[in-house]
PDB file of C-alpha atoms in Angstrom:
ATOM      1  CA  MET J 242       2.570  27.124  -0.861  1.00  0.00           C
ATOM      2  CA  ALA J 243       5.079  25.779   1.583  1.00  0.00           C
ATOM      3  CA  ARG J 244       7.385  28.775   2.193  1.00  0.00           C
ATOM      4  CA  LEU J 245       8.850  32.031   0.999  1.00  0.00           C
ATOM      5  CA  ASP J 246      11.837  30.746  -0.933  1.00  0.00           C
ATOM      6  CA  HIS J 247      13.784  33.480  -2.728  1.00  0.00           C
ATOM      7  CA  PHE J 248      14.106  37.060  -3.933  1.00  0.00           C
ATOM      8  CA  ASN J 249      15.063  38.057  -7.473  1.00  0.00           C
ATOM      9  CA  ILE J 250      16.649  41.512  -7.389  1.00  0.00           C
ATOM     10  CA  CYS J 251      17.583  43.755 -10.317  1.00  0.00           C
ATOM     11  CA  VAL J 252      21.003  45.283  -9.684  1.00  0.00           C
ATOM     12  CA  PRO J 253      23.150  47.598 -11.801  1.00  0.00           C
ATOM     13  CA  ASP J 254      26.325  45.514 -11.246  1.00  0.00           C
ATOM     14  CA  VAL J 255      25.821  41.735 -10.989  1.00  0.00           C
ATOM     15  CA  PRO J 256      29.505  40.811 -10.379  1.00  0.00           C
ATOM     16  CA  ARG J 257      29.697  43.313  -7.511  1.00  0.00           C
ATOM     17  CA  ALA J 258      26.517  41.922  -5.884  1.00  0.00           C
ATOM     18  CA  GLN J 259      27.797  38.370  -6.386  1.00  0.00           C
ATOM     19  CA  GLN J 260      31.144  39.230  -4.792  1.00  0.00           C
ATOM     20  CA  TYR J 261      29.462  40.859  -1.788  1.00  0.00           C
ATOM     21  CA  TYR J 262      27.153  37.890  -1.149  1.00  0.00           C
ATOM     22  CA  THR J 263      30.015  35.416  -1.641  1.00  0.00           C
ATOM     23  CA  ALA J 264      31.848  37.236   1.165  1.00  0.00           C
ATOM     24  CA  LEU J 265      28.744  36.702   3.336  1.00  0.00           C
ATOM     25  CA  GLY J 266      29.014  32.929   2.771  1.00  0.00           C
ATOM     26  CA  PHE J 267      26.517  32.416  -0.050  1.00  0.00           C
ATOM     27  CA  GLY J 268      27.187  29.710  -2.626  1.00  0.00           C
ATOM     28  CA  LEU J 269      26.786  30.205  -6.377  1.00  0.00           C
ATOM     29  CA  SER J 270      24.579  27.699  -8.219  1.00  0.00           C
ATOM     30  CA  GLU J 271      24.026  29.173 -11.696  1.00  0.00           C
ATOM     31  CA  THR J 272      24.918  32.117 -13.889  1.00  0.00           C
ATOM     32  CA  ILE J 273      23.933  33.579 -17.234  1.00  0.00           C
ATOM     33  CA  GLU J 274      27.017  34.942 -18.966  1.00  0.00           C
ATOM     34  CA  ASP J 275      29.073  35.369 -22.079  1.00  0.00           C
ATOM     35  CA  GLU J 276      32.837  35.640 -22.502  1.00  0.00           C
ATOM     36  CA  GLN J 277      32.997  39.123 -20.909  1.00  0.00           C
ATOM     37  CA  THR J 278      29.917  39.634 -18.749  1.00  0.00           C
ATOM     38  CA  VAL J 279      27.960  37.904 -15.974  1.00  0.00           C
ATOM     39  CA  TYR J 280      24.352  38.980 -16.580  1.00  0.00           C
ATOM     40  CA  ALA J 281      22.728  37.092 -13.700  1.00  0.00           C
ATOM     41  CA  ALA J 282      23.748  34.996 -10.681  1.00  0.00           C
ATOM     42  CA  TRP J 283      21.701  32.594  -8.543  1.00  0.00           C
ATOM     43  CA  MET J 284      23.046  32.320  -4.971  1.00  0.00           C
ATOM     44  CA  TYR J 285      22.077  30.207  -1.970  1.00  0.00           C
ATOM     45  CA  ARG J 286      22.489  29.651   1.766  1.00  0.00           C
ATOM     46  CA  LYS J 287      19.990  26.810   2.129  1.00  0.00           C
ATOM     47  CA  GLN J 288      20.586  23.728  -0.012  1.00  0.00           C
ATOM     48  CA  THR J 289      18.430  24.713  -2.978  1.00  0.00           C
ATOM     49  CA  VAL J 290      19.226  26.635  -6.149  1.00  0.00           C
ATOM     50  CA  HIS J 291      18.795  30.110  -4.696  1.00  0.00           C
ATOM     51  CA  ASP J 292      17.813  32.308  -1.841  1.00  0.00           C
ATOM     52  CA  VAL J 293      18.598  35.375  -3.914  1.00  0.00           C
ATOM     53  CA  ALA J 294      19.138  35.936  -7.614  1.00  0.00           C
ATOM     54  CA  PHE J 295      20.850  39.019  -8.972  1.00  0.00           C
ATOM     55  CA  THR J 296      19.883  40.077 -12.448  1.00  0.00           C
ATOM     56  CA  GLY J 297      21.318  42.912 -14.475  1.00  0.00           C
ATOM     57  CA  GLY J 298      19.234  46.032 -14.769  1.00  0.00           C
ATOM     58  CA  ALA J 299      18.458  49.381 -13.223  1.00  0.00           C
ATOM     59  CA  GLY J 300      18.266  48.884  -9.489  1.00  0.00           C
ATOM     60  CA  PRO J 301      17.976  48.050  -6.782  1.00  0.00           C
ATOM     61  CA  ARG J 302      14.491  46.885  -7.705  1.00  0.00           C
ATOM     62  CA  LEU J 303      12.591  43.731  -6.766  1.00  0.00           C
ATOM     63  CA  HIS J 304      11.843  41.612  -9.819  1.00  0.00           C
ATOM     64  CA  HIS J 305       9.875  38.979  -7.892  1.00  0.00           C
ATOM     65  CA  LEU J 306       9.349  37.032  -4.694  1.00  0.00           C
ATOM     66  CA  GLY J 307       9.439  33.253  -5.092  1.00  0.00           C
ATOM     67  CA  PHE J 308       7.252  30.888  -3.074  1.00  0.00           C
ATOM     68  CA  PHE J 309       7.970  27.162  -3.031  1.00  0.00           C
ATOM     69  CA  ALA J 310       5.200  24.605  -3.589  1.00  0.00           C
ATOM     70  CA  HIS J 311       5.768  20.900  -2.866  1.00  0.00           C
ATOM     71  CA  GLU J 312       4.527  19.553  -6.203  1.00  0.00           C
ATOM     72  CA  ALA J 313       3.741  20.700  -9.753  1.00  0.00           C
ATOM     73  CA  HIS J 314       0.018  20.098  -9.291  1.00  0.00           C
ATOM     74  CA  ALA J 315      -0.016  22.865  -6.635  1.00  0.00           C
ATOM     75  CA  VAL J 316       1.276  25.318  -9.252  1.00  0.00           C
ATOM     76  CA  LEU J 317      -1.407  24.185 -11.711  1.00  0.00           C
ATOM     77  CA  ARG J 318      -4.062  24.328  -8.979  1.00  0.00           C
ATOM     78  CA  MET J 319      -3.178  28.002  -8.385  1.00  0.00           C
ATOM     79  CA  CYS J 320      -3.871  28.655 -12.084  1.00  0.00           C
ATOM     80  CA  ASP J 321      -7.158  26.737 -11.891  1.00  0.00           C
ATOM     81  CA  ILE J 322      -8.273  28.717  -8.837  1.00  0.00           C
ATOM     82  CA  LEU J 323      -7.501  32.054 -10.493  1.00  0.00           C
ATOM     83  CA  GLY J 324      -9.307  30.964 -13.647  1.00  0.00           C
ATOM     84  CA  SER J 325     -12.374  29.788 -11.745  1.00  0.00           C
ATOM     85  CA  LEU J 326     -12.559  33.165  -9.984  1.00  0.00           C
ATOM     86  CA  SER J 327     -12.196  35.052 -13.305  1.00  0.00           C
ATOM     87  CA  LEU J 328      -8.847  36.386 -12.073  1.00  0.00           C
ATOM     88  CA  GLN J 329      -6.782  34.891 -14.899  1.00  0.00           C
ATOM     89  CA  ALA J 330      -5.462  38.382 -15.723  1.00  0.00           C
ATOM     90  CA  HIS J 331      -3.280  38.016 -12.587  1.00  0.00           C
ATOM     91  CA  ILE J 332      -1.317  35.235 -14.358  1.00  0.00           C
ATOM     92  CA  GLU J 333       1.569  37.057 -15.996  1.00  0.00           C
ATOM     93  CA  ARG J 334       3.735  34.211 -17.311  1.00  0.00           C
ATOM     94  CA  GLY J 335       3.552  30.429 -17.418  1.00  0.00           C
ATOM     95  CA  PRO J 336       3.066  27.817 -16.348  1.00  0.00           C
ATOM     96  CA  GLY J 337       6.381  26.657 -17.718  1.00  0.00           C
ATOM     97  CA  ARG J 338       9.761  25.213 -16.830  1.00  0.00           C
ATOM     98  CA  HIS J 339      12.879  27.332 -16.435  1.00  0.00           C
ATOM     99  CA  GLY J 340      16.157  26.168 -17.886  1.00  0.00           C
ATOM    100  CA  VAL J 341      17.988  28.007 -15.111  1.00  0.00           C
ATOM    101  CA  SER J 342      17.064  26.167 -11.868  1.00  0.00           C
ATOM    102  CA  ASN J 343      14.907  23.584 -13.712  1.00  0.00           C
ATOM    103  CA  ALA J 344      11.931  24.942 -11.739  1.00  0.00           C
ATOM    104  CA  PHE J 345       8.309  24.453 -12.792  1.00  0.00           C
ATOM    105  CA  TYR J 346       6.706  27.886 -12.370  1.00  0.00           C
ATOM    106  CA  VAL J 347       3.904  30.360 -12.796  1.00  0.00           C
ATOM    107  CA  TYR J 348       4.276  34.118 -12.299  1.00  0.00           C
ATOM    108  CA  LEU J 349       1.407  36.127 -10.866  1.00  0.00           C
ATOM    109  CA  ARG J 350       0.776  39.786 -10.123  1.00  0.00           C
ATOM    110  CA  ASP J 351      -0.567  40.566  -6.680  1.00  0.00           C
ATOM    111  CA  PRO J 352      -3.271  43.244  -6.253  1.00  0.00           C
ATOM    112  CA  ASP J 353      -0.548  45.912  -5.840  1.00  0.00           C
ATOM    113  CA  GLY J 354       1.152  44.857  -9.077  1.00  0.00           C
ATOM    114  CA  HIS J 355       4.156  43.096  -7.525  1.00  0.00           C
ATOM    115  CA  ARG J 356       5.371  39.943  -9.287  1.00  0.00           C
ATOM    116  CA  VAL J 357       5.153  36.651  -7.366  1.00  0.00           C
ATOM    117  CA  GLU J 358       6.495  33.290  -8.527  1.00  0.00           C
ATOM    118  CA  ILE J 359       4.966  29.989  -7.401  1.00  0.00           C
ATOM    119  CA  TYR J 360       7.399  27.218  -8.267  1.00  0.00           C
ATOM    120  CA  THR J 361       8.639  23.713  -7.535  1.00  0.00           C
ATOM    121  CA  SER J 362      11.137  21.083  -8.669  1.00  0.00           C
ATOM    122  CA  ASP J 363      14.461  22.869  -8.462  1.00  0.00           C
ATOM    123  CA  TYR J 364      17.461  20.806  -7.341  1.00  0.00           C
ATOM    124  CA  TYR J 365      19.632  20.083  -4.287  1.00  0.00           C
ATOM    125  CA  THR J 366      22.865  22.092  -3.914  1.00  0.00           C
ATOM    126  CA  GLY J 367      24.113  20.535  -0.659  1.00  0.00           C
ATOM    127  CA  ASP J 368      26.888  18.532  -2.341  1.00  0.00           C
ATOM    128  CA  PRO J 369      30.024  20.706  -2.025  1.00  0.00           C
ATOM    129  CA  ASP J 370      31.293  19.284  -5.335  1.00  0.00           C
ATOM    130  CA  HIS J 371      28.220  20.442  -7.265  1.00  0.00           C
ATOM    131  CA  PRO J 372      29.528  22.552 -10.145  1.00  0.00           C
ATOM    132  CA  VAL J 373      28.256  26.037 -10.947  1.00  0.00           C
ATOM    133  CA  LEU J 374      25.968  25.730 -13.976  1.00  0.00           C
ATOM    134  CA  ARG J 375      26.917  28.443 -16.457  1.00  0.00           C
ATOM    135  CA  TRP J 376      24.301  29.291 -19.088  1.00  0.00           C
ATOM    136  CA  SER J 377      25.265  31.150 -22.240  1.00  0.00           C
ATOM    137  CA  VAL J 378      23.277  34.340 -22.715  1.00  0.00           C
ATOM    138  CA  ARG J 379      22.712  33.050 -26.264  1.00  0.00           C
ATOM    139  CA  ASP J 380      21.058  29.780 -25.145  1.00  0.00           C
ATOM    140  CA  PRO J 381      17.279  30.218 -25.534  1.00  0.00           C
ATOM    141  CA  ARG J 382      16.544  27.276 -23.174  1.00  0.00           C
ATOM    142  CA  ARG J 383      17.570  29.381 -20.171  1.00  0.00           C
ATOM    143  CA  ARG J 384      14.383  31.461 -20.595  1.00  0.00           C
ATOM    144  CA  ASP J 385      11.943  28.639 -20.711  1.00  0.00           C
ATOM    145  CA  PHE J 386      13.092  25.076 -21.237  1.00  0.00           C
ATOM    146  CA  TRP J 387      10.002  24.361 -23.356  1.00  0.00           C
ATOM    147  CA  GLY J 388      10.445  27.391 -25.602  1.00  0.00           C
ATOM    148  CA  ASN J 389       7.548  29.533 -24.379  1.00  0.00           C
ATOM    149  CA  ALA J 390       7.961  33.204 -25.227  1.00  0.00           C
ATOM    150  CA  VAL J 391       8.950  35.681 -22.526  1.00  0.00           C
ATOM    151  CA  ILE J 392       6.551  38.624 -22.311  1.00  0.00           C
ATOM    152  CA  PRO J 393       7.762  42.261 -22.564  1.00  0.00           C
ATOM    153  CA  SER J 394       6.803  43.169 -18.971  1.00  0.00           C
ATOM    154  CA  TRP J 395       9.348  40.583 -17.808  1.00  0.00           C
ATOM    155  CA  TYR J 396      12.127  42.876 -19.010  1.00  0.00           C
ATOM    156  CA  SER J 397      10.715  46.226 -17.962  1.00  0.00           C
ATOM    157  CA  ASP J 398       8.719  45.839 -14.743  1.00  0.00           C
ATOM    158  CA  ALA J 399      10.143  45.590 -11.234  1.00  0.00           C
ATOM    159  CA  SER J 400       9.135  47.054  -7.878  1.00  0.00           C
ATOM    160  CA  VAL J 401      11.031  49.894  -6.227  1.00  0.00           C
ATOM    161  CA  VAL J 402      12.797  49.207  -2.939  1.00  0.00           C
ATOM    162  CA  LEU J 403      11.992  51.124   0.256  1.00  0.00           C
ATOM    163  CA  ASP J 404      14.407  51.864   3.080  1.00  0.00           C
ATOM    164  CA  LEU J 405      13.506  51.224   6.733  1.00  0.00           C
ATOM    165  CA  ASP J 406      11.769  54.622   6.901  1.00  0.00           C
ATOM    166  CA  GLY J 407       9.569  53.794   3.911  1.00  0.00           C
ATOM    167  CA  LYS J 408      11.422  56.065   1.479  1.00  0.00           C
ATOM    168  CA  VAL J 409      12.006  54.903  -2.093  1.00  0.00           C
ATOM    169  CA  GLN J 410      15.649  54.035  -2.696  1.00  0.00           C
ATOM    170  CA  PRO J 411      17.266  55.715  -5.701  1.00  0.00           C
ATOM    171  CA  VAL J 412      17.552  53.513  -8.774  1.00  0.00           C
ATOM    172  CA  ALA J 413      20.952  53.380 -10.481  1.00  0.00           C
ATOM    173  CA  GLU J 414      21.141  52.568 -14.168  1.00  0.00           C
ATOM    174  CA  LEU J 415      22.920  49.420 -15.350  1.00  0.00           C
ATOM    175  CA  ALA J 416      26.643  49.952 -14.616  1.00  0.00           C
ATOM    176  CA  GLN J 417      28.214  46.842 -16.109  1.00  0.00           C
ATOM    177  CA  THR J 418      29.085  46.602 -19.770  1.00  0.00           C
ATOM    178  CA  ALA J 419      26.928  44.266 -21.780  1.00  0.00           C
ATOM    179  CA  GLU J 420      27.382  42.710 -25.189  1.00  0.00           C
ATOM    180  CA  ALA J 421      23.633  42.113 -25.436  1.00  0.00           C
ATOM    181  CA  LYS J 422      20.652  44.056 -24.079  1.00  0.00           C
ATOM    182  CA  VAL J 423      19.617  42.009 -21.068  1.00  0.00           C
ATOM    183  CA  GLY J 424      16.313  41.995 -19.214  1.00  0.00           C
ATOM    184  CA  ALA J 425      15.444  41.803 -15.555  1.00  0.00           C
ATOM    185  CA  ASP J 426      16.212  38.103 -15.265  1.00  0.00           C
ATOM    186  CA  GLY J 427      19.403  38.067 -17.300  1.00  0.00           C
ATOM    187  CA  PHE J 428      17.605  37.101 -20.478  1.00  0.00           C
ATOM    188  CA  THR J 429      18.199  38.822 -23.786  1.00  0.00           C
ATOM    189  CA  ALA J 430      15.305  41.137 -24.497  1.00  0.00           C
ATOM    190  CA  PRO J 431      13.395  40.425 -27.698  1.00  0.00           C
ATOM    191  CA  ALA J 432      14.226  42.598 -30.708  1.00  0.00           C
ATOM    192  CA  GLY J 433      11.713  45.173 -31.675  1.00  0.00           C
TER     193      GLY J 433
END
């Protein structure tokens, strides 16, 4: 892995988080939305798709930490290493390719249960004329461009946030209205 790249944070009000970070100078690269609601927003300071993503849900909670790898074979090598060590149960989702960000990814669980993404192949956002890519919440390609199913833990599990004294921050329930039930990454949760 080359670097810590981004945080994906569950927040109860995505438009409010987006507005706050816009005021801090962050750019907006992608959203998941419908006619009334922004369910998720990917924001950046460096010239990649995101340094932080805000996704609708009870929060604040950390959905995952993302680590950048230079090439797709490094993501696959991580899977091979875990498999060879009989640690394949730590692979939670993937490998696959996101629609949002176009990233090639695998999601792992660390020994403490926190979700970690190893990914590569997102795109350059340094062109000031680059448009915001707006994904419909009804477009299934946003989940996984290849159509792989999203697992239930993706929608329910996220890590609590601690303050500087190590105390758990209170979690607020989703505040924004939503036409569809939306999971931790802005994706519609499966029926059932």
